[in-house]
């Protein structure tokens, strides 16, 4: 099933900044392990969102001796895009429901 | 110990040569952290190291596919043209070689040009090798580097006073020797035996000719010779770099398999 990955990633970041693997784990946790995002798709998406200014990446040094982590946070533009995606999804859901769940005449 | 993760990172780095170096490095660090953290989590839930290592990499898919997707994203600061990128280090080598020459010999000190050419060529070869190991080799970078080396070698040779080969290879006259010879030809014995009056006369004529001929005329004369030499050297350096990369990749794969 094709899902709206962009909207999901933006929604996950709504709770606070996360690094790439953190986003994957959070998506799994929020969907009770039903949704697994391929990392091969995630990073290109994160880079595109960063280029578009919807998220901002920051390198953090969590602990001395540990490698630095790049965490992503939602920007104002990212919030706006998330709202747009939500509206689009609601509209899409309504339309699909009307057709898919319609009882036979 | 080498692993699938190591192999994956090497392959990914190779696929991302068109990415700006700084961003490529950052992306590789990010991917490595992700892979290692994921592997660590898998081991924690009871998976063996070997399986976890393999599984982590599988989640990312083929390095070439991953790289294609990443490169497909719009870049604010795109990587420079590959040909130009391949020759960047060679240009830096040329500048470095000139600087070293200036330090060692000093301008107008009439020191031996072969030192300059040898130092410069060595710098270009070392830096070119480093560049070709990191960058994707293509015809553009080959031609650009050959052209740079040609100009370097031809200008170095044009600065000599006696053109090599004019005395059938019997004598080599570097600049410092040449100036002493001009002052007193009889004081300079040949390496192959005592210098005859005729040879001394011929050398003196050639030195006069060398002094009188404009630099540009000599430079043009040596362009063809320099091009042959430079193309050969560049080709050998590229071949060595390609073989090095191939061997490094094979070793990484082998070690991953053994692990």
PDB file of C-alpha atoms in Angstrom, chain B residues 196-198 247:
ATOM      1  CA  UNK B 196      86.527  18.075 -27.494  1.00  0.00           C
ATOM      2  CA  UNK B 197      86.853  21.565 -28.838  1.00  0.00           C
ATOM      3  CA  UNK B 198      84.087  20.834 -31.353  1.00  0.00           C
ATOM      4  CA  UNK B 247      41.259  -3.947  -4.903  1.00  0.00           C
TER       5      UNK B 247
END
